[in-house]
XYZ file of C-alpha atoms in Angstrom:
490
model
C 106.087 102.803 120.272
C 104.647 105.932 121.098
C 101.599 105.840 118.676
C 100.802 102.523 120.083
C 101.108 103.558 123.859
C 98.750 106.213 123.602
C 96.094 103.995 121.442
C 96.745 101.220 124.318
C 96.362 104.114 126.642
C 93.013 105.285 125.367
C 91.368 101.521 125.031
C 92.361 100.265 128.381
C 90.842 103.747 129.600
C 87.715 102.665 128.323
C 88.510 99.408 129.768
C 89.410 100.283 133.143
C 86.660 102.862 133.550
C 83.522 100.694 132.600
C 85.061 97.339 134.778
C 84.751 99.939 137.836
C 81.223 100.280 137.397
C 79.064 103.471 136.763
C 78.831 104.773 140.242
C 82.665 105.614 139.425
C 82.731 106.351 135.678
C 82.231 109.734 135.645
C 84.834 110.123 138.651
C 87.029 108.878 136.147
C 86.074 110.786 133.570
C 85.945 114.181 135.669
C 89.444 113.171 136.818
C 91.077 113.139 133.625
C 89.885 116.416 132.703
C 90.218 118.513 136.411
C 92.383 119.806 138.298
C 92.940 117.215 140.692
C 92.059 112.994 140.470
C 88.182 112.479 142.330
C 88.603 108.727 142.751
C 89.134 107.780 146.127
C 92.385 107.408 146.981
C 94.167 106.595 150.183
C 95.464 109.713 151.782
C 99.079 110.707 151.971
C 100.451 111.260 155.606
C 103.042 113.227 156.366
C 104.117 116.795 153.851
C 105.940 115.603 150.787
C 108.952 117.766 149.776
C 110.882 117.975 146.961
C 114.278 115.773 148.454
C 111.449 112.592 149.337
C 110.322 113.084 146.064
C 113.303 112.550 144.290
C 114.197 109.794 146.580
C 111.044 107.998 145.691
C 111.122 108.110 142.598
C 115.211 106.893 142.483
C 114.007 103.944 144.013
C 113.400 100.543 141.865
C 111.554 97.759 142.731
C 108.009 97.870 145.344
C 109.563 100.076 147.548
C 110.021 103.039 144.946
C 108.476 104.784 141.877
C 111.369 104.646 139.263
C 109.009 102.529 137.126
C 106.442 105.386 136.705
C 109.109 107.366 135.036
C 109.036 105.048 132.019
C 105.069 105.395 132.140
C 104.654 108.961 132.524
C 106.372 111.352 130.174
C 105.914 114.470 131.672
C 106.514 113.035 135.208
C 110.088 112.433 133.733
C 110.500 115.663 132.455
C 109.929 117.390 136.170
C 111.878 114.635 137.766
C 114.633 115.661 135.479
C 113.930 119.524 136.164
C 113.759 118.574 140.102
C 117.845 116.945 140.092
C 118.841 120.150 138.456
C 116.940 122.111 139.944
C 114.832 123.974 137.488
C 111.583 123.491 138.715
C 109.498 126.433 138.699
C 106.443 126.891 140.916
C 103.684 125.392 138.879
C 105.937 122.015 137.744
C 107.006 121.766 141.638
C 103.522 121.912 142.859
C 102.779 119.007 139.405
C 105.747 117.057 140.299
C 104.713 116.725 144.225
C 101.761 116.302 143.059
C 102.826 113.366 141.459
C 104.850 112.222 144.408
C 101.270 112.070 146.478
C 99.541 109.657 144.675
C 102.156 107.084 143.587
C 103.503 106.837 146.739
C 100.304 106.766 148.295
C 99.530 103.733 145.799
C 102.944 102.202 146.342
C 102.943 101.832 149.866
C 98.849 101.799 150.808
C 97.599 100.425 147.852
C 94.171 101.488 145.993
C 90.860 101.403 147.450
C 90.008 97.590 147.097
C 86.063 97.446 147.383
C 86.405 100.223 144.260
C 88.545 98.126 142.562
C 90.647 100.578 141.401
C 94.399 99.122 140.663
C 97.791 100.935 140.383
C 97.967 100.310 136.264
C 94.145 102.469 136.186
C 95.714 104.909 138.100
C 99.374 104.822 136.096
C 96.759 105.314 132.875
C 94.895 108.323 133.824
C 97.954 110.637 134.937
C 98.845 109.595 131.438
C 95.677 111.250 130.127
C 95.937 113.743 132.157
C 99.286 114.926 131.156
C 98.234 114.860 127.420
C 94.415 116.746 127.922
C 96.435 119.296 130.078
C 98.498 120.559 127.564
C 101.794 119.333 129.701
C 103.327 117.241 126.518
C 105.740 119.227 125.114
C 104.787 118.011 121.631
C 101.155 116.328 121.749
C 99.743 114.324 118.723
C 96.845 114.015 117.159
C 95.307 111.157 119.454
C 97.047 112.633 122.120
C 94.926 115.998 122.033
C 91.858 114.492 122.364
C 92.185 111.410 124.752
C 89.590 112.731 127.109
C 87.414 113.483 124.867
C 87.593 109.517 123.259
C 88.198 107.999 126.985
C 84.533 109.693 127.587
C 82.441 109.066 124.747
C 84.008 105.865 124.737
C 82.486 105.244 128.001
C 79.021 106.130 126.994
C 79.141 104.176 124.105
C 80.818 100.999 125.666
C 78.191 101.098 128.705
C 75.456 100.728 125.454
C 76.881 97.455 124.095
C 77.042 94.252 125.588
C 79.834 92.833 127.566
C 83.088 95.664 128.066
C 85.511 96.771 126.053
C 88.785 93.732 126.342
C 92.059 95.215 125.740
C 93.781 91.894 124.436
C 90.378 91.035 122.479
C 90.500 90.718 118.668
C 88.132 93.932 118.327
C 90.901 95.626 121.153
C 93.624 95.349 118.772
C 91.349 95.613 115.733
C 90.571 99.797 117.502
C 94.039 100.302 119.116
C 95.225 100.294 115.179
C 92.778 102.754 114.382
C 93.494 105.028 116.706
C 97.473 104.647 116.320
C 96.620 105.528 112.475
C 95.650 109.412 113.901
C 98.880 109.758 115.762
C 100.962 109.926 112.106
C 99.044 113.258 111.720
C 101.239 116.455 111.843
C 99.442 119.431 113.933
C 102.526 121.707 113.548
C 101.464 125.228 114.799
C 97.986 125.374 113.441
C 96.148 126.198 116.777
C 92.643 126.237 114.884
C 93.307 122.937 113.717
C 94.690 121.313 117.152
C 91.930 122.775 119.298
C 88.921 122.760 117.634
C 89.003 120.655 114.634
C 90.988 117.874 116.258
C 87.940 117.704 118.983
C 85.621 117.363 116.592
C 86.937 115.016 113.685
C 89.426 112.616 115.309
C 86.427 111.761 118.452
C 83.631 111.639 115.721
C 85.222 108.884 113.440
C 86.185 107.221 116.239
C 82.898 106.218 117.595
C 82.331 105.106 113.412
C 85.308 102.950 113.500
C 83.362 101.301 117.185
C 79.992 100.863 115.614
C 81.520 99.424 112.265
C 84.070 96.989 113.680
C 80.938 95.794 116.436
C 79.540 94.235 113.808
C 82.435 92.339 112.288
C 83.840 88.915 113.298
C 86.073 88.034 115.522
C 87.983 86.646 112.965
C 87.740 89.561 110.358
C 89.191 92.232 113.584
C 91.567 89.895 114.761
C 93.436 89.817 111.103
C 97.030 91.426 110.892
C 96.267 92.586 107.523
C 92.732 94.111 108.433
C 94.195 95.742 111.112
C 96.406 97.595 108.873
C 94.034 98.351 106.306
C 91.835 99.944 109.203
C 95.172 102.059 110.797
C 95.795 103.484 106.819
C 92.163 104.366 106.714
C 92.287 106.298 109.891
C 94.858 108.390 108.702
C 93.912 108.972 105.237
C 90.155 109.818 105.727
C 90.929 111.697 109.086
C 93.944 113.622 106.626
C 91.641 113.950 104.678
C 89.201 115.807 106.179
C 91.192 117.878 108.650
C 92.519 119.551 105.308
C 88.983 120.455 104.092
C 88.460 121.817 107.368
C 91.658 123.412 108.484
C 90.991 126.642 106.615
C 89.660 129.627 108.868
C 86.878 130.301 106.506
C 86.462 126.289 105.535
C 82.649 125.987 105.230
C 80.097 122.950 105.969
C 82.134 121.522 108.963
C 79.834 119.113 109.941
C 79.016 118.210 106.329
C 82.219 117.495 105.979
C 83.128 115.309 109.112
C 79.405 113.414 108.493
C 80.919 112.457 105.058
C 84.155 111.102 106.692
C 82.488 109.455 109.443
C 80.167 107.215 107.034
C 83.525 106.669 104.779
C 85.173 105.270 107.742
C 82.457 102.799 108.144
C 81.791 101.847 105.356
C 85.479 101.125 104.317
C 85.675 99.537 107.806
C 82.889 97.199 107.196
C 83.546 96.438 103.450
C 87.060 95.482 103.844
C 87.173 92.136 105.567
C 86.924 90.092 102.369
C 88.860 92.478 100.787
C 92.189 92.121 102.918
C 91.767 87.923 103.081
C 91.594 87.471 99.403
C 94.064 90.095 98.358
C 98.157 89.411 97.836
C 100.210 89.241 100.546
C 102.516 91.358 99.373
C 99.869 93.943 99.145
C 100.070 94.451 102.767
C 104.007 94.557 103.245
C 104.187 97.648 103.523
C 102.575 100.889 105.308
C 103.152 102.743 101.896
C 101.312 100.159 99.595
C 98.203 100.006 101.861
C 97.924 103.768 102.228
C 98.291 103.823 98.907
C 95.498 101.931 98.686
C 93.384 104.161 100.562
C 94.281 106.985 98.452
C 92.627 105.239 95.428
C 89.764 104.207 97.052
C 88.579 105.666 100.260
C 90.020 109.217 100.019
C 89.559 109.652 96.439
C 85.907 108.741 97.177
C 85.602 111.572 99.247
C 87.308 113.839 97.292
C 84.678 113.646 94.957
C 81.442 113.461 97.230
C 82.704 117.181 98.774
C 84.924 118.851 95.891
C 82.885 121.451 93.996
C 83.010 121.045 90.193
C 81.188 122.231 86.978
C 79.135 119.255 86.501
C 76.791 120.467 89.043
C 76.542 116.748 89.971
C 77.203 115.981 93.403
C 77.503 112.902 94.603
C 76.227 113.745 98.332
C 73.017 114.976 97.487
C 71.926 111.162 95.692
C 74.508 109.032 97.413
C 72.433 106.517 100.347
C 74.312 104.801 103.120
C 73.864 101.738 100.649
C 74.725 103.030 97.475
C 77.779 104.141 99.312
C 78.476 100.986 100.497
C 78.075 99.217 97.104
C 80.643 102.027 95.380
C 83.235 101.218 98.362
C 82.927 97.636 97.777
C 83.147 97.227 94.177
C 86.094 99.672 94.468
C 88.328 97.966 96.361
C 87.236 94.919 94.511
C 89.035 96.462 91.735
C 91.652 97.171 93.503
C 91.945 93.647 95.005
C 91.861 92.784 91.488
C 94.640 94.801 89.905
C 96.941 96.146 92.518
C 99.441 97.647 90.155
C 96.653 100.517 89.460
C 97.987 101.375 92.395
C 100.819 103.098 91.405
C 99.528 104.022 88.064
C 97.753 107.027 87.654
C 94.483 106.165 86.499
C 92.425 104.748 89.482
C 89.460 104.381 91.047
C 88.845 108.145 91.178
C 89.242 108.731 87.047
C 86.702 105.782 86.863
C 84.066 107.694 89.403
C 84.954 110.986 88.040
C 84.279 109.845 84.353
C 80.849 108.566 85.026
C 80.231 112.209 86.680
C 81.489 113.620 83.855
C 79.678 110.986 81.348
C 76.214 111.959 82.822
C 76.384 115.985 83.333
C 77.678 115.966 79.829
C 74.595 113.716 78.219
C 72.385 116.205 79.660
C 69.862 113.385 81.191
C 68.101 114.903 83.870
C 68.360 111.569 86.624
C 71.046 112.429 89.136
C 69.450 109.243 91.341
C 71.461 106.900 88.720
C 74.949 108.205 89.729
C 75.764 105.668 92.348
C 73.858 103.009 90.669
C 76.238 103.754 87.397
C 79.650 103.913 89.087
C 78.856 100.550 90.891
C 77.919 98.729 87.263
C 80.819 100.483 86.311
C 83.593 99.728 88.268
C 82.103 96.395 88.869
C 82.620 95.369 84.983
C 85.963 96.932 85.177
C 87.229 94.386 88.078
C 87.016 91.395 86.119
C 87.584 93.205 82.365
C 90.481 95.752 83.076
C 92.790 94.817 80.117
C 90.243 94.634 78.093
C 88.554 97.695 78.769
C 91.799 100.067 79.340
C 95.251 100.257 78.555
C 96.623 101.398 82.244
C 100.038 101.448 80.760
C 98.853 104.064 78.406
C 98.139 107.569 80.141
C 96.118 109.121 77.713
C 94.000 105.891 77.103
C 89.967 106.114 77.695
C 88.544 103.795 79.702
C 86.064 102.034 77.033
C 83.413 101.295 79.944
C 83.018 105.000 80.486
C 83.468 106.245 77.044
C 79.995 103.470 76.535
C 78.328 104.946 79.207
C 78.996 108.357 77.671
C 77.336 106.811 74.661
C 74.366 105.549 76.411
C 73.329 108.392 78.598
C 73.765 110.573 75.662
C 71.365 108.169 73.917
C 68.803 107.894 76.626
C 68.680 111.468 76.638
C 67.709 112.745 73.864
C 63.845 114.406 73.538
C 61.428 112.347 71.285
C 59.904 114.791 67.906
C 57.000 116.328 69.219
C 53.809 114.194 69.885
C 56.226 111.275 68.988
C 56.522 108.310 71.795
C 59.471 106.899 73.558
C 59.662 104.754 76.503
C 59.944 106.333 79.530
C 62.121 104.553 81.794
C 62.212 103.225 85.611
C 65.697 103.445 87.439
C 65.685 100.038 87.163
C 64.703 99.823 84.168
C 67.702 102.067 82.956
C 69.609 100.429 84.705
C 69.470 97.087 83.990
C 69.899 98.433 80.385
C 72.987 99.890 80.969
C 74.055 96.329 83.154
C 73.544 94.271 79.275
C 75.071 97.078 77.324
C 78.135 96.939 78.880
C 78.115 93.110 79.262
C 78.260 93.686 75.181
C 80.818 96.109 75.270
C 82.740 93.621 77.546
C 81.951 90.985 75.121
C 82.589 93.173 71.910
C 84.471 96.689 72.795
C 84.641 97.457 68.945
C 81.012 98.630 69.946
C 82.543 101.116 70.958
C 85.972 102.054 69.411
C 84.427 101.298 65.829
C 82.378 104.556 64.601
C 79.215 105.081 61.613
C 78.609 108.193 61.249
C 81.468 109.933 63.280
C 79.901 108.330 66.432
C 80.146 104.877 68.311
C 78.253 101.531 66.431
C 76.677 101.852 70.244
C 75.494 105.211 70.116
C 74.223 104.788 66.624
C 72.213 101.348 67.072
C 70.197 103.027 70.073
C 70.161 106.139 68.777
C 68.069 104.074 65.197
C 66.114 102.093 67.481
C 64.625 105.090 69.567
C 63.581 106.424 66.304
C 62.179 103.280 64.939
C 59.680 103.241 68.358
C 58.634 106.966 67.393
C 57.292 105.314 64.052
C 55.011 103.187 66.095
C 51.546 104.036 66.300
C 50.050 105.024 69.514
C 47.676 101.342 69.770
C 50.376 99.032 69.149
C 53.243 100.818 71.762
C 55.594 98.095 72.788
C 56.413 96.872 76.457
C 59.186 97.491 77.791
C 60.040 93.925 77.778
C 60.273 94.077 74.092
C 62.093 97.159 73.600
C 65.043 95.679 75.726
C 65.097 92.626 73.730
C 65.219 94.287 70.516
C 67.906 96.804 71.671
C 69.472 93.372 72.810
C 69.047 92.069 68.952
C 70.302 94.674 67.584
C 73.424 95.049 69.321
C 74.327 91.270 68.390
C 73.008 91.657 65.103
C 75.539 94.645 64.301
């Protein structure tokens, strides 16, 4: 309940703050941050003291401000203090404080022509007491309200038609924020103030522009929604970890990485969540789960250092991202029990990595291109192509891919000729050789020559086109179709 009060909190923020126009946005915004609320109010006559306060607040109904207890948590705590009398001088001055404007808007009402009602003003003490530090034990979301409420506000003013609480694309964000409030602070100071601030706000506003382009129908799924509150968590986990060292490096690297994960999970998984099991989606664990294999694994191995010396960031495109995403959690949709097995998503990326630094082909630009074709073959072929049952099996598609790159890589004799090859051209190779492997896996688990039949037919072919003299070179047209030939011939 609490994880969903302050997400509700945040959204109808937003809400509340663009329906009131711009001349008072930045009130609002100023107000949740300063020392005292800037909207106009209607005074308070009379000095309050601590006995009216108490009074006020024991009272139910429209005379009285016992409601606002259940509202505001820290205005409980001092009304609690105040009947035992343990205020000190700061919480007495907050607590009348309180007093002031509630009973102000109880018994005078809001300024009307600003249109400000009681619930706007109910919602910002509520931000106020979280940005202030007055929670005894703030969350994640909680920290950095403010800072959401206001860039929320800029970026809400930039897209047509406000921000509706009830709307599917309300509920669709309210879930993704709740997702940041399962995230554990505990007394990491470096983390709460200055990570927090600059993660959480950041894949916020990439969870806005990603679900801004999705239908109504897509946001306003029950499943969807929970996909998007796992991915919150996970990818903002995620990256808070990488960053939460005192000498963590490439901060903003970091968070840029999780920002365009977020969105492109977030905009990929529509199809994803109507077309996959119910059951699936039963519980919190199985859906984080899923994230875990997909999303976070993903970004595991865009940032994590390794030996390869192949990094996925420095070729990976918006769209190539969005293509690996995609034909990952079609695998996923696919086979859910990979889920709890340990061979995943992430052994399949990390074995094409692997598969290319180790062929020694200099083309770093097919990466993405090769995971996709990869894990794209896999979603339809899995038993066929790996025994998930068996730990120590190799995935055939990548043990192929091994096969080819190691192939493709090797120098011609000197003044010999070989085909030099497009990245479409390679790849579109690769896309028929493992539709054969598919089609034929003993390609690849039958050996000549202590290596593959794959390895070995393109390894004879390459040095059949050295033989050819220079006037009657072949297209590349040709080439394919006789590596084609040859692979059905053997």
């Amino acid at each position: 309940m609490a994880q969903q009060l302050a997400a509700e909190t945040i959204v109808f923020a937003i809400n509340s703050a663009i329906r009131l126009g711009k001349n008072f946005q930045r009130a609002y915004a100023n107000s949740i941050n300063g020392k005292s609320i800037v909207l106009p109010l209607p005074k308070f006559d009379g000095n309050p003291t601590i006995i009216s306060a108490d009074r006020f607040f024991q009272t139910p109904g429209d005379e009285g401000g016992k409601d606002f207890l259940e509202q505001i948590e820290q205005l409980q705590i001092l009304y609690s203090k105040s009947l035992n009398s343990t205020l000190g001088d700061q919480e007495r001055t907050a607590y009348l404080d309180y007093y002031r404007t509630l009973f102000a808007l109880v018994h005078k009402g809001a300024d009307q022509d600003a249109g400000i009602t009681n619930n706007d003003i109910v919602v910002l003490l509520r931000l106020r007491q979280w940005q202030k530090g007055e929670t005894p034990f703030p969350s994640a979301l909680q920290l950095v309200a403010g800072t959401i409420v206001e860039l929320g506000i800029d970026y809400f003013n930039q897209v047509p038609g406000a921000l509706n609480v009830n709307s599917a694309y309300g509920r669709a964000l309210k879930q993704f924020l709740a997702g940041f409030d399962n995230i554990n602070f505990a007394e990491n100071e470096h983390l709460k103030q200055t990570l927090a601030k600059e993660v959480i706000p950041r894949l916020f506003i990439g969870a806005a522009e990603s679900l801004s382009e999705l239908s109504t129908e897509i946001t306003g799924d029950k499943q969807f929604q929970l996909f998007i509150k796992a991915t919150a968590e996970g990818v903002a986990r995620d990256v808070l970890k990488r960053t939460s060292a005192p000498d963590a490096k490439d901060l903003d690297v970091t968070i840029h990485w999780g920002q365009l994960l977020v969105q492109s999970m977030i905009k990929n998984a529509g199809q994803y969540a109507f077309s996959s099991a119910d059951g699936l989606f039963g519980t919190n664990q199985a859906v984080s789960t899923l994230i875990d294999k997909t999303g976070t694994a993903l970004l595991s191995i865009i940032l994590d250092e390794d030996s390869t010396d192949l990094h996925l960031k420095q070729v990976l495109t918006v769209e190539s991202l969005d293509q690996i995403v995609r034909a990952a959690l079609t695998v996923v949709s696919e086979y859910p029990e990979l889920l709890s097995k340990e061979q995943g998503v992430k052994e399949i990326i990390a074995g094409v990595s692997g598969a290319m630094a180790k062929s020694g082909i200099r083309r770093p630009d097919l990466l993405p291109e090769i995971i996709r074709l990869v894990l794209e073959h896999t979603a339809s072929n899995l038993y066929r192509l790996w025994d998930v049952d068996d730990k120590d099996a190799k995935h055939l598609l990548l043990t192929a891919v091994e096969h080819i790159l190691r192939a493709l890589a090797q120098a011609p004799k000197e003044g010999a000729w070989r085909p030099q090859l497009s990245k479409s051209q390679i790849t579109g190779l690769i896309t028929d050789l493992l539709d054969e492997v598919v089609k034929n896996p003993a390609l690849v688990t039958n050996n000549v020559n202590q290596d593959s039949l794959l390895y070995e037919v393109l390894t004879a072919t390459f040095k059949a086109l050295e033989q050819v003299p220079k006037e009657q070179r072949l297209s590349w047209e040709v080439v394919e179709l006789l590596i084609q030939l040859n692979m059905r011939t053997v």
